[in-house]
XYZ file of C-alpha atoms in Angstrom:
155
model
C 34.047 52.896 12.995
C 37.089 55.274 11.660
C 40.284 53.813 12.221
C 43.599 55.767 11.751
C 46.124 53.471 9.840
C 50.297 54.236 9.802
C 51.753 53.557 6.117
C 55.318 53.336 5.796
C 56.194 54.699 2.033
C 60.133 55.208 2.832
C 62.261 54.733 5.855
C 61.710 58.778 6.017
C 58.259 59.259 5.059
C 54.845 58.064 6.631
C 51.532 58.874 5.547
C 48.557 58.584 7.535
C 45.628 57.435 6.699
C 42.099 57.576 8.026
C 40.182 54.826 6.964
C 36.172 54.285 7.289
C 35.746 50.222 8.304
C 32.345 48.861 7.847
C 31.173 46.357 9.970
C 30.206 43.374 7.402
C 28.029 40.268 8.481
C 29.787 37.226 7.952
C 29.348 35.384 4.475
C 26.631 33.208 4.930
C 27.819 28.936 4.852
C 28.184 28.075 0.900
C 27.238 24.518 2.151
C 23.663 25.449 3.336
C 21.893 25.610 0.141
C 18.228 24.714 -0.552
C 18.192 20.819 -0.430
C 20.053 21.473 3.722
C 17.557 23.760 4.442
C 14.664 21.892 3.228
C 16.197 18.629 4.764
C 16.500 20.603 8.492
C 12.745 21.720 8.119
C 11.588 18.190 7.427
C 13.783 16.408 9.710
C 11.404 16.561 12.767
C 8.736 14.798 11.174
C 10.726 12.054 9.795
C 10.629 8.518 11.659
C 11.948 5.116 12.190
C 9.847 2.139 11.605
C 11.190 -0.906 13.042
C 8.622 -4.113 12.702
C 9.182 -7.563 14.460
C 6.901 -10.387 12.356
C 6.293 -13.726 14.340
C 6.454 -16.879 11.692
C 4.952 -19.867 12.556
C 6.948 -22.837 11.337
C 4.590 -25.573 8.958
C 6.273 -29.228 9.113
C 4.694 -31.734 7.601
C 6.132 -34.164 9.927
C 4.670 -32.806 12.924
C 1.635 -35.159 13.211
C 4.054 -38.377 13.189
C 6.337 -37.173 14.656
C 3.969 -35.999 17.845
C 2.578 -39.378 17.357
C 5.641 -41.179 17.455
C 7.248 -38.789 20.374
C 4.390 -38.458 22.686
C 4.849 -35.958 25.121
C 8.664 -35.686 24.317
C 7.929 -34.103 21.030
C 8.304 -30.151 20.979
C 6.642 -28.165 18.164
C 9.002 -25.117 17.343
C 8.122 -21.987 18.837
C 7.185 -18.975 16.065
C 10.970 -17.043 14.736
C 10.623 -13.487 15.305
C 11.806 -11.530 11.742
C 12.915 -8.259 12.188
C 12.281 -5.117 9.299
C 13.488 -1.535 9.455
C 12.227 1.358 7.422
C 11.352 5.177 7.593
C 8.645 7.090 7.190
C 6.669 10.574 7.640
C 4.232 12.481 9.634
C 1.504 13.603 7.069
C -1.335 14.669 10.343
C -0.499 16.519 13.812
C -2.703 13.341 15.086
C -0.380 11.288 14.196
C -0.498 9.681 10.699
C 2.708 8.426 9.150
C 3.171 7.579 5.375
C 5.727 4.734 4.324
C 6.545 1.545 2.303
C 4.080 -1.537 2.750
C 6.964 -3.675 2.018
C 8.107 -2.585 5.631
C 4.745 -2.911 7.342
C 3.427 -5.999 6.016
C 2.307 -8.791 7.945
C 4.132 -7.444 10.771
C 2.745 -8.216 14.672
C 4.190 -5.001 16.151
C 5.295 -1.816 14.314
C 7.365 0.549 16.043
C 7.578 4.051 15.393
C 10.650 6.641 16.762
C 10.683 10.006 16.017
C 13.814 12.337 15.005
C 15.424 13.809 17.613
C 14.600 17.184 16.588
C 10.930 15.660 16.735
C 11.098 14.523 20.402
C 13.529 10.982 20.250
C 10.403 8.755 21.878
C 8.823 5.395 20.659
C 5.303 4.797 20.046
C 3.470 1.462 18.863
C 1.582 1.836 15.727
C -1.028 0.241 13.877
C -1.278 -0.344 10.122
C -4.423 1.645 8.822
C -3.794 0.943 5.062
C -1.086 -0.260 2.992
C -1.139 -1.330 -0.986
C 1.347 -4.111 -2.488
C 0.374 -2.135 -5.842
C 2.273 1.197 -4.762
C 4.172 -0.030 -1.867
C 2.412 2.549 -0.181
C 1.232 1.961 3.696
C -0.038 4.915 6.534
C 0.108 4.020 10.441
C -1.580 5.496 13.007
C 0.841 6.344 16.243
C -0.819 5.071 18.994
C -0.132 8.383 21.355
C -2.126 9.750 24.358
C -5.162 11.836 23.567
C -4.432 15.371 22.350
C -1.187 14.883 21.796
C 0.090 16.362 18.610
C 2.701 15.751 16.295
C 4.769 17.858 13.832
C 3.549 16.967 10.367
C 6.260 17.827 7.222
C 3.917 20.245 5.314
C 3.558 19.590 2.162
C 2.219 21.737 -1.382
C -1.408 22.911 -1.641
């Protein structure tokens, strides 16, 4: 685009110029370095694990005390503990890779996905975890054929 530009040099004297003006791309965001755009491309496979554990409670007095009670005595009903964690989807059938400190003895593990990966909840089951590593992978209970997107890692 040429552009013809009025220059003022004395209250008597103008010059003219014509000037060539580029069109330039905007600079890109300084913020969005490697770690953002690495973070972006895994976001949709990363997930919230949220476990609920039932405890049964153990007294030792229960037997004399039902004895004692009769009928009247009520044993405690199991506390629900509840665990949060995250995770990853290693397989488009629905894998997911996180801490066995999250998944352990729990009686139902919930999984949500990111936003970006859909938003909905699935149950999941515990295929394999290790104390040793703190390692566990669930398997999203999901209708057959669907498929998930799995944060791709190095060959």
């Amino acid at each position: 685009m040429t552009s013809l530009i009025q220059t003022k040099v004395h209250p008597q004297v103008t010059i003219w110029k014509l000037w060539q003006v580029h069109a330039e791309t905007p600079p890109a965001d300084p913020r969005r370095d490697a770690t953002v755009e690495t973070v972006a491309r895994v976001m949709p496979s990363v997930v919230n694990i949220a476990t609920e554990t039932l405890v049964e409670v153990r007294d030792p007095f229960e037997a004399m005390l039902r004895d004692y009670w009769g009928p009247y005595y009520r044993r405690r009903p199991p506390t629900a503990t509840y665990s949060l964690g995250s995770g990853v989807i290693i397989d488009e059938a629905g894998y997911v890779i996180t801490n066995d400190h999250v998944v352990r003895r729990a009686t139902r593990v919930t999984v949500t996905l990111a936003e970006e990966g859909g938003g909905k909840d699935y149950e999941a089951e515990v295929v394999r975890g290790t104390s040793r590593s703190d390692v566990a992978v669930l398997k999203l209970k999901a209708p057959a054929g669907e498929k998930f997107r799995a944060a791709a890692f190095a060959a």
